[in-house]
Amino acid sequence: DSGVTQTPKHLITATGQRVTLRCSPRSGDLSVYWYQQSLDQGLQFLIQYYNGEERAKGNILERFSAQQFPDLHSELNLSSLELGDSALYFCASSPQGAVGAFFGQGTRLTVV
Amino acid sequence: AQTVTQSQPEMSVQEAETVTLSCTYDTSESDYYLFWYKQPPSRQMILVIRQEAYKQQNATENRFSVNFQKAAKSFSLKISDSQLGDAAMYFCAYRSAKGTYKYIFGTGTRLKVLA
């Protein structure tokens, strides 16, 4: 158990809908990352937050947005969903220093 | 921009044997960190080993060790005494020591362990 909690684990929704993925980082970790992994693909960096502020942005679509709240949990909002958005979405958190990023179990999103 | 390349899409190893997975990266920075992650069929991402670029000594974690060649920008993972549970996707990752601290991943190597 990495200590990072993601909910829900699975999500099935229709095209055009909007969903929210939730992440609770490890206790004390200020950084939260979101990654997208399509079937048999690598991990694509979406966005990073540090202590409530956006720190870095990757190839995140305009239909996607995220935020980190004062209690450090984070949410990734995906709207106007398309079939191609079906993927495993990972949240990871890391402490100060470079000990590595610790990943949640992911949310498997299926858009039908 | 930094990039990470894993040129071996798939590797196989006999149980109890040793296998080396390759990773190269491109960066103009002198200070950074490198990681290997394991992703078993459960899809959980598990940190296997980390290496600081300023350290010449190669990192070791039990049966896992790395060969870090800074000048060549190479960071390979050696798995000794391979076990069936080592079968997984392995991802190499880079993180800058400054700036955004995002983790950049390679495309992965699928490791099969043969009984």
PDB file of N, CA and C in Angstrom, chain B residues 2-8 21-27 32 34 36 67-77 92-94 104-107 109:
ATOM      1  N   GLN B   2      13.719  17.274 -21.424  1.00  0.00           N
ATOM      2  CA  GLN B   2      14.302  15.971 -21.124  1.00  0.00           C
ATOM      3  C   GLN B   2      13.467  14.854 -21.748  1.00  0.00           C
ATOM      4  N   THR B   3      14.153  13.806 -22.165  1.00  0.00           N
ATOM      5  CA  THR B   3      13.463  12.626 -22.711  1.00  0.00           C
ATOM      6  C   THR B   3      14.063  11.363 -22.109  1.00  0.00           C
ATOM      7  N   VAL B   4      13.266  10.330 -22.046  1.00  0.00           N
ATOM      8  CA  VAL B   4      13.692   9.032 -21.541  1.00  0.00           C
ATOM      9  C   VAL B   4      13.340   7.980 -22.587  1.00  0.00           C
ATOM     10  N   THR B   5      14.306   7.150 -22.928  1.00  0.00           N
ATOM     11  CA  THR B   5      14.108   6.160 -23.983  1.00  0.00           C
ATOM     12  C   THR B   5      14.385   4.754 -23.462  1.00  0.00           C
ATOM     13  N   GLN B   6      13.429   3.868 -23.663  1.00  0.00           N
ATOM     14  CA  GLN B   6      13.622   2.455 -23.369  1.00  0.00           C
ATOM     15  C   GLN B   6      13.459   1.718 -24.692  1.00  0.00           C
ATOM     16  N   SER B   7      14.545   1.213 -25.215  1.00  0.00           N
ATOM     17  CA  SER B   7      14.553   0.684 -26.573  1.00  0.00           C
ATOM     18  C   SER B   7      14.138  -0.779 -26.665  1.00  0.00           C
ATOM     19  N   GLN B   8      13.949  -1.411 -25.529  1.00  0.00           N
ATOM     20  CA  GLN B   8      13.563  -2.834 -25.518  1.00  0.00           C
ATOM     21  C   GLN B   8      12.085  -2.948 -25.140  1.00  0.00           C
ATOM     22  N   LEU B  21      17.775  -4.511 -18.062  1.00  0.00           N
ATOM     23  CA  LEU B  21      16.881  -3.660 -18.845  1.00  0.00           C
ATOM     24  C   LEU B  21      17.579  -2.316 -19.091  1.00  0.00           C
ATOM     25  N   SER B  22      17.484  -1.828 -20.304  1.00  0.00           N
ATOM     26  CA  SER B  22      18.210  -0.624 -20.687  1.00  0.00           C
ATOM     27  C   SER B  22      17.341   0.629 -20.635  1.00  0.00           C
ATOM     28  N   CYS B  23      17.999   1.731 -20.349  1.00  0.00           N
ATOM     29  CA  CYS B  23      17.327   3.028 -20.347  1.00  0.00           C
ATOM     30  C   CYS B  23      18.369   4.094 -20.674  1.00  0.00           C
ATOM     31  N   THR B  24      18.050   4.957 -21.590  1.00  0.00           N
ATOM     32  CA  THR B  24      18.886   6.129 -21.848  1.00  0.00           C
ATOM     33  C   THR B  24      18.024   7.365 -21.715  1.00  0.00           C
ATOM     34  N   TYR B  25      18.686   8.473 -21.439  1.00  0.00           N
ATOM     35  CA  TYR B  25      17.937   9.706 -21.246  1.00  0.00           C
ATOM     36  C   TYR B  25      18.723  10.853 -21.854  1.00  0.00           C
ATOM     37  N   ASP B  26      18.032  11.917 -22.081  1.00  0.00           N
ATOM     38  CA  ASP B  26      18.667  13.094 -22.653  1.00  0.00           C
ATOM     39  C   ASP B  26      18.338  14.291 -21.779  1.00  0.00           C
ATOM     40  N   THR B  27      19.361  15.000 -21.365  1.00  0.00           N
ATOM     41  CA  THR B  27      19.168  16.172 -20.539  1.00  0.00           C
ATOM     42  C   THR B  27      20.395  17.061 -20.641  1.00  0.00           C
ATOM     43  N   TYR B  32      20.101  15.663 -11.202  1.00  0.00           N
ATOM     44  CA  TYR B  32      18.788  15.064 -11.452  1.00  0.00           C
ATOM     45  C   TYR B  32      18.725  13.724 -10.724  1.00  0.00           C
ATOM     46  N   LEU B  34      17.098   9.570 -11.046  1.00  0.00           N
ATOM     47  CA  LEU B  34      16.596   8.538 -11.942  1.00  0.00           C
ATOM     48  C   LEU B  34      15.931   7.433 -11.127  1.00  0.00           C
ATOM     49  N   TRP B  36      13.543   3.534 -11.334  1.00  0.00           N
ATOM     50  CA  TRP B  36      12.891   2.425 -12.019  1.00  0.00           C
ATOM     51  C   TRP B  36      11.618   2.080 -11.262  1.00  0.00           C
ATOM     52  N   ASN B  67      23.142   0.219 -13.182  1.00  0.00           N
ATOM     53  CA  ASN B  67      24.424   0.619 -13.746  1.00  0.00           C
ATOM     54  C   ASN B  67      24.223   2.017 -14.306  1.00  0.00           C
ATOM     55  N   PHE B  68      24.689   2.998 -13.562  1.00  0.00           N
ATOM     56  CA  PHE B  68      24.494   4.399 -13.918  1.00  0.00           C
ATOM     57  C   PHE B  68      25.763   4.923 -14.571  1.00  0.00           C
ATOM     58  N   GLN B  69      25.649   5.316 -15.821  1.00  0.00           N
ATOM     59  CA  GLN B  69      26.772   5.863 -16.578  1.00  0.00           C
ATOM     60  C   GLN B  69      26.387   7.292 -16.967  1.00  0.00           C
ATOM     61  N   LYS B  70      26.816   8.256 -16.143  1.00  0.00           N
ATOM     62  CA  LYS B  70      26.356   9.631 -16.332  1.00  0.00           C
ATOM     63  C   LYS B  70      26.809  10.217 -17.664  1.00  0.00           C
ATOM     64  N   ALA B  71      28.047   9.995 -18.021  1.00  0.00           N
ATOM     65  CA  ALA B  71      28.563  10.573 -19.271  1.00  0.00           C
ATOM     66  C   ALA B  71      27.807  10.014 -20.475  1.00  0.00           C
ATOM     67  N   ALA B  72      27.474   8.768 -20.416  1.00  0.00           N
ATOM     68  CA  ALA B  72      26.750   8.123 -21.515  1.00  0.00           C
ATOM     69  C   ALA B  72      25.251   8.324 -21.403  1.00  0.00           C
ATOM     70  N   LYS B  73      24.790   8.908 -20.316  1.00  0.00           N
ATOM     71  CA  LYS B  73      23.371   9.106 -20.052  1.00  0.00           C
ATOM     72  C   LYS B  73      22.613   7.782 -20.170  1.00  0.00           C
ATOM     73  N   SER B  74      23.132   6.827 -19.431  1.00  0.00           N
ATOM     74  CA  SER B  74      22.580   5.477 -19.448  1.00  0.00           C
ATOM     75  C   SER B  74      22.263   5.036 -18.025  1.00  0.00           C
ATOM     76  N   PHE B  75      21.165   4.334 -17.868  1.00  0.00           N
ATOM     77  CA  PHE B  75      20.710   3.938 -16.533  1.00  0.00           C
ATOM     78  C   PHE B  75      20.014   2.587 -16.662  1.00  0.00           C
ATOM     79  N   SER B  76      20.752   1.515 -16.563  1.00  0.00           N
ATOM     80  CA  SER B  76      20.167   0.188 -16.763  1.00  0.00           C
ATOM     81  C   SER B  76      19.837  -0.468 -15.427  1.00  0.00           C
ATOM     82  N   LEU B  77      18.881  -1.347 -15.459  1.00  0.00           N
ATOM     83  CA  LEU B  77      18.430  -2.074 -14.276  1.00  0.00           C
ATOM     84  C   LEU B  77      18.796  -3.542 -14.420  1.00  0.00           C
ATOM     85  N   CYS B  92      11.441   3.335 -16.700  1.00  0.00           N
ATOM     86  CA  CYS B  92      12.523   4.200 -16.267  1.00  0.00           C
ATOM     87  C   CYS B  92      11.965   5.616 -16.174  1.00  0.00           C
ATOM     88  N   ALA B  93      12.391   6.385 -15.186  1.00  0.00           N
ATOM     89  CA  ALA B  93      11.871   7.742 -15.021  1.00  0.00           C
ATOM     90  C   ALA B  93      12.977   8.699 -14.622  1.00  0.00           C
ATOM     91  N   TYR B  94      12.798   9.939 -15.036  1.00  0.00           N
ATOM     92  CA  TYR B  94      13.751  11.026 -14.774  1.00  0.00           C
ATOM     93  C   TYR B  94      13.038  12.131 -14.026  1.00  0.00           C
ATOM     94  N   ILE B 104       9.381  12.194 -15.655  1.00  0.00           N
ATOM     95  CA  ILE B 104       9.253  11.875 -17.075  1.00  0.00           C
ATOM     96  C   ILE B 104       9.559  10.397 -17.241  1.00  0.00           C
ATOM     97  N   PHE B 105       8.614   9.681 -17.843  1.00  0.00           N
ATOM     98  CA  PHE B 105       8.727   8.235 -17.959  1.00  0.00           C
ATOM     99  C   PHE B 105       9.087   7.799 -19.375  1.00  0.00           C
ATOM    100  N   GLY B 106       9.815   6.692 -19.452  1.00  0.00           N
ATOM    101  CA  GLY B 106      10.018   6.020 -20.729  1.00  0.00           C
ATOM    102  C   GLY B 106       8.782   5.223 -21.094  1.00  0.00           C
ATOM    103  N   THR B 107       8.851   4.550 -22.234  1.00  0.00           N
ATOM    104  CA  THR B 107       7.695   3.817 -22.748  1.00  0.00           C
ATOM    105  C   THR B 107       7.548   2.421 -22.140  1.00  0.00           C
ATOM    106  N   THR B 109       9.416  -1.456 -20.615  1.00  0.00           N
ATOM    107  CA  THR B 109       9.891  -2.748 -21.115  1.00  0.00           C
ATOM    108  C   THR B 109       9.091  -3.836 -20.417  1.00  0.00           C
TER     109      THR B 109
END
